[in-house]
Amino acid sequence: DVVMTQSPLSLPVILGQPASVSCRSGQSLLYSDGNTFLHWFHQRPGQSPRRLIYKVSGREPGVPDRFSGSGSGTDFTLRISRVEAEDVGIYYCMQGTHWPYTFGQGTKLEI
Amino acid sequence: EIQLVESGGGLVQPGGSLRLSCTASGFTFNMFWMTWLRQLPDKGLQWVANIGPDGSGMNYVDSAKGRFTISRDNARNSVYLQMDSLTAEDTGIYYCARRNDFWGLGTLVTVSS
């Protein structure tokens, strides 16, 4: 299975300041069709995960533009330009290139 | 509005069985892969199985092979997960998802004597 390693696992932030989460995969996530199936999810306490970013950098409808994703191959980053109170929770990266699809351990963002 | 509503979770003894159900609305169900995932207390998020739009393609993670069976009924906009030979390691919240982009609220499965 492809191991997804996130860092940091805990991310204390200040409101209005930027934040970033790193995700590294054990092998390249570039699929044969040219797509890279690396997605980012946000899970608030007591809620189910919500996909924020798909295929590295695509933002889901309704996701604020302060969220952005970047990267290629095995190294990926989720950035929040200015953290807001509603951003608390756990952020997960997920690879959908190699079966079984796998998640990172999660990064807990705290204000 | 897309909705996915899971049901069927509960407390079951080790070695027992449960059948989870998920009813979808708000999208054309028979055009999408459907997925079961789970969130385990010490192991985070895991894929369990997925099934193709017409039910002809299915994939399972190793821990589910031979014990779990995913199925769907497109006439009822529903997807199911039959879980047999359950162990304590299967305890967690089980989510139904449309591919991986939209998830239900989950149903809790507890395997304990």
Coordinates of C-alpha atoms in Angstrom, one line a residue:
Chain A
D1 CA 0.0 0.0 0.0
V2 CA 1.1 3.6 -0.7
V3 CA 2.0 5.2 2.6
M4 CA 1.0 8.9 2.9
T5 CA 3.0 10.9 5.4
Q6 CA 1.7 14.2 6.6
S7 CA 3.6 16.9 8.6
P8 CA 3.1 18.4 11.0
L9 CA 0.6 16.3 12.9
S10 CA -0.3 19.2 15.1
L11 CA -0.5 22.8 13.8
P12 CA -1.1 25.6 16.2
V13 CA -2.0 28.8 14.2
I14 CA -3.0 32.4 14.8
L15 CA -6.1 33.8 13.3
G16 CA -5.3 35.7 10.1
Q17 CA -1.9 34.1 9.7
P18 CA -1.0 31.6 7.0
A19 CA -0.7 27.8 7.5
S20 CA 0.5 24.9 5.4
V21 CA 0.4 21.1 5.6
S22 CA 2.8 18.8 3.8
C23 CA 1.9 15.4 2.4
R24 CA 4.4 13.0 1.0
S25 CA 3.6 9.7 -0.8
G26 CA 5.7 6.5 -0.9
Q27 CA 5.6 6.5 -4.7
S28 CA 4.6 8.8 -7.5
L29 CA 0.9 9.7 -7.7
L30 CA 1.1 10.5 -11.4
Y31 CA -1.4 8.2 -13.1
S32 CA -0.9 6.8 -16.7
D33 CA -3.6 9.2 -18.0
G34 CA -1.6 12.2 -16.8
N35 CA -3.8 12.9 -13.8
T36 CA -2.4 13.1 -10.2
F37 CA -5.1 11.8 -7.8
L38 CA -4.1 13.6 -4.7
H39 CA -6.9 15.1 -2.7
W40 CA -7.3 17.1 0.5
F41 CA -10.1 16.7 3.1
H42 CA -11.2 18.7 6.1
Q43 CA -13.0 17.1 9.0
R44 CA -14.5 19.3 11.7
P45 CA -15.2 17.8 15.1
G46 CA -18.3 15.6 15.0
Q47 CA -18.7 15.8 11.2
S48 CA -17.7 13.7 8.3
P49 CA -14.8 14.6 6.1
R50 CA -15.4 17.1 3.3
R51 CA -13.3 17.2 0.2
L52 CA -11.6 20.6 -0.3
I53 CA -9.1 20.1 -3.0
Y54 CA -9.1 17.5 -5.8
K55 CA -6.4 16.4 -8.1
V56 CA -3.7 18.5 -6.4
S57 CA -5.0 22.0 -6.9
G58 CA -8.7 21.9 -7.9
R59 CA -11.0 23.6 -5.4
E60 CA -14.4 22.1 -4.7
P61 CA -17.4 24.5 -5.2
G62 CA -18.0 26.6 -2.2
V63 CA -14.4 26.2 -0.8
P64 CA -12.9 29.7 0.0
D65 CA -10.1 30.8 -2.2
R66 CA -7.8 31.1 0.8
F67 CA -7.3 27.4 0.4
S68 CA -4.9 26.2 -2.3
G69 CA -3.1 23.0 -3.2
S70 CA 0.1 22.4 -5.0
G71 CA 2.7 19.8 -5.7
S72 CA 3.6 16.9 -8.0
G73 CA 5.0 13.4 -8.0
T74 CA 5.4 12.6 -4.3
D75 CA 5.4 16.0 -2.6
F76 CA 2.2 18.0 -2.0
T77 CA 1.1 21.0 0.1
L78 CA -2.1 22.4 1.3
R79 CA -2.0 26.2 2.1
I80 CA -4.4 28.4 3.9
S81 CA -3.5 32.1 3.2
R82 CA -5.3 33.5 6.2
V83 CA -6.7 31.1 8.9
E84 CA -10.2 31.7 10.1
A85 CA -11.9 30.2 13.1
E86 CA -14.0 27.8 11.0
D87 CA -10.8 26.2 9.7
V88 CA -10.2 24.2 12.9
G89 CA -10.3 20.5 12.6
I90 CA -8.2 17.7 11.0
Y91 CA -6.8 17.9 7.4
Y92 CA -6.2 14.7 5.5
C93 CA -4.5 14.0 2.2
M94 CA -5.6 11.0 0.2
Q95 CA -4.2 9.3 -2.9
G96 CA -6.5 7.8 -5.4
T97 CA -3.9 6.6 -7.9
H98 CA -2.9 3.3 -6.5
W99 CA -5.4 0.7 -5.1
P100 CA -6.0 0.5 -2.2
Y101 CA -6.4 4.3 -2.0
T102 CA -4.9 5.6 1.2
F103 CA -5.0 8.5 3.6
G104 CA -2.4 10.4 5.5
Q105 CA -2.6 10.3 9.3
G106 CA -4.2 13.7 9.6
T107 CA -3.0 17.2 10.7
K108 CA -4.9 18.8 13.5
L109 CA -5.2 22.5 13.1
E110 CA -5.8 24.4 16.3
I111 CA -6.2 28.1 17.0
Chain B
E1 CA -28.8 18.9 -2.6
I2 CA -26.7 15.7 -2.5
Q3 CA -27.6 13.4 0.5
L4 CA -26.2 10.1 1.6
V5 CA -27.8 8.5 4.6
E6 CA -26.3 5.4 6.2
S7 CA -28.0 3.0 8.4
G8 CA -27.5 -0.5 9.9
G9 CA -24.7 0.1 12.4
G10 CA -24.8 -1.1 15.9
L11 CA -23.3 -3.4 18.5
V12 CA -22.4 -6.9 17.4
Q13 CA -20.5 -9.7 19.0
P14 CA -17.1 -10.8 17.6
G15 CA -17.8 -13.3 14.7
G16 CA -21.2 -11.7 14.0
S17 CA -22.5 -9.9 11.0
L18 CA -24.0 -6.6 10.0
R19 CA -25.5 -5.2 6.8
L20 CA -25.0 -1.5 6.3
S21 CA -27.2 0.4 3.9
C22 CA -26.8 3.8 2.2
T23 CA -29.6 5.7 0.4
A24 CA -28.6 8.4 -2.0
S25 CA -30.4 11.4 -3.4
G26 CA -29.6 14.6 -5.3
F27 CA -27.6 13.1 -8.1
T28 CA -27.9 10.5 -10.8
F29 CA -27.0 7.5 -8.7
N30 CA -26.4 5.0 -11.5
M31 CA -23.7 7.1 -13.1
F32 CA -21.3 7.0 -10.1
W33 CA -18.9 4.7 -8.4
M34 CA -20.0 4.3 -4.8
T35 CA -17.6 3.8 -1.9
W36 CA -17.6 2.5 1.7
L37 CA -14.9 4.0 4.0
R38 CA -14.4 3.8 7.7
Q39 CA -12.7 5.7 10.5
L40 CA -11.1 3.5 13.0
P41 CA -10.1 4.8 16.5
D42 CA -6.3 4.2 16.2
K43 CA -5.9 3.8 12.4
G44 CA -7.5 6.8 10.9
L45 CA -9.4 6.8 7.6
Q46 CA -9.5 3.7 5.4
W47 CA -11.1 2.7 2.2
V48 CA -13.1 -0.5 2.6
A49 CA -14.6 -1.2 -0.9
N50 CA -16.1 0.5 -3.9
I51 CA -18.5 -0.6 -6.7
G52 CA -18.9 0.6 -10.3
P53 CA -22.0 2.3 -11.6
D54 CA -23.6 -0.9 -12.9
G55 CA -22.3 -3.1 -10.1
S56 CA -20.0 -5.0 -12.4
G57 CA -16.7 -3.7 -10.9
M58 CA -15.8 -4.1 -7.2
N59 CA -12.6 -3.5 -5.3
Y60 CA -11.8 -4.4 -1.7
V61 CA -9.0 -3.6 0.7
D62 CA -7.2 -6.7 1.9
S63 CA -8.7 -6.6 5.4
A64 CA -12.2 -6.8 3.8
K65 CA -11.6 -9.4 1.2
G66 CA -13.5 -12.6 1.9
R67 CA -15.5 -11.0 4.8
F68 CA -17.3 -8.0 3.4
T69 CA -19.4 -7.8 0.3
I70 CA -20.4 -4.5 -1.4
S71 CA -23.5 -4.4 -3.6
R72 CA -26.0 -1.8 -5.0
D73 CA -29.5 -1.5 -6.2
N74 CA -29.8 1.3 -8.7
A75 CA -33.6 1.1 -8.7
R76 CA -33.5 2.1 -5.0
N77 CA -30.5 4.5 -5.2
S78 CA -28.9 2.4 -2.5
V79 CA -25.5 0.8 -1.8
Y80 CA -24.9 -1.9 0.8
L81 CA -22.1 -3.4 2.7
Q82 CA -22.5 -6.9 4.1
M83 CA -20.0 -7.5 6.9
D84 CA -19.3 -11.0 8.2
S85 CA -16.8 -12.5 10.6
L86 CA -16.5 -9.2 12.4
T87 CA -13.7 -8.5 14.9
A88 CA -12.9 -5.8 17.3
E89 CA -10.6 -4.3 14.7
D90 CA -13.6 -3.5 12.6
T91 CA -15.0 -1.1 15.2
G92 CA -15.4 2.4 13.9
I93 CA -17.6 4.8 11.9
Y94 CA -18.5 3.6 8.5
Y95 CA -19.2 6.2 5.8
C96 CA -20.9 5.9 2.4
A97 CA -19.5 8.2 -0.2
R98 CA -20.1 9.1 -3.8
R99 CA -16.6 8.2 -5.2
N100 CA -14.7 10.1 -2.6
D101 CA -16.1 13.6 -3.2
F102 CA -19.2 13.5 -1.1
W103 CA -19.6 11.6 2.2
G104 CA -22.6 10.7 4.4
L105 CA -22.7 11.3 8.1
G106 CA -21.7 7.8 8.9
T107 CA -23.0 4.9 11.0
L108 CA -21.2 3.5 14.1
V109 CA -20.2 -0.1 14.2
T110 CA -19.1 -1.6 17.5
V111 CA -17.8 -5.1 17.7
S112 CA -17.6 -6.2 21.3
S113 CA -18.7 -9.1 23.6

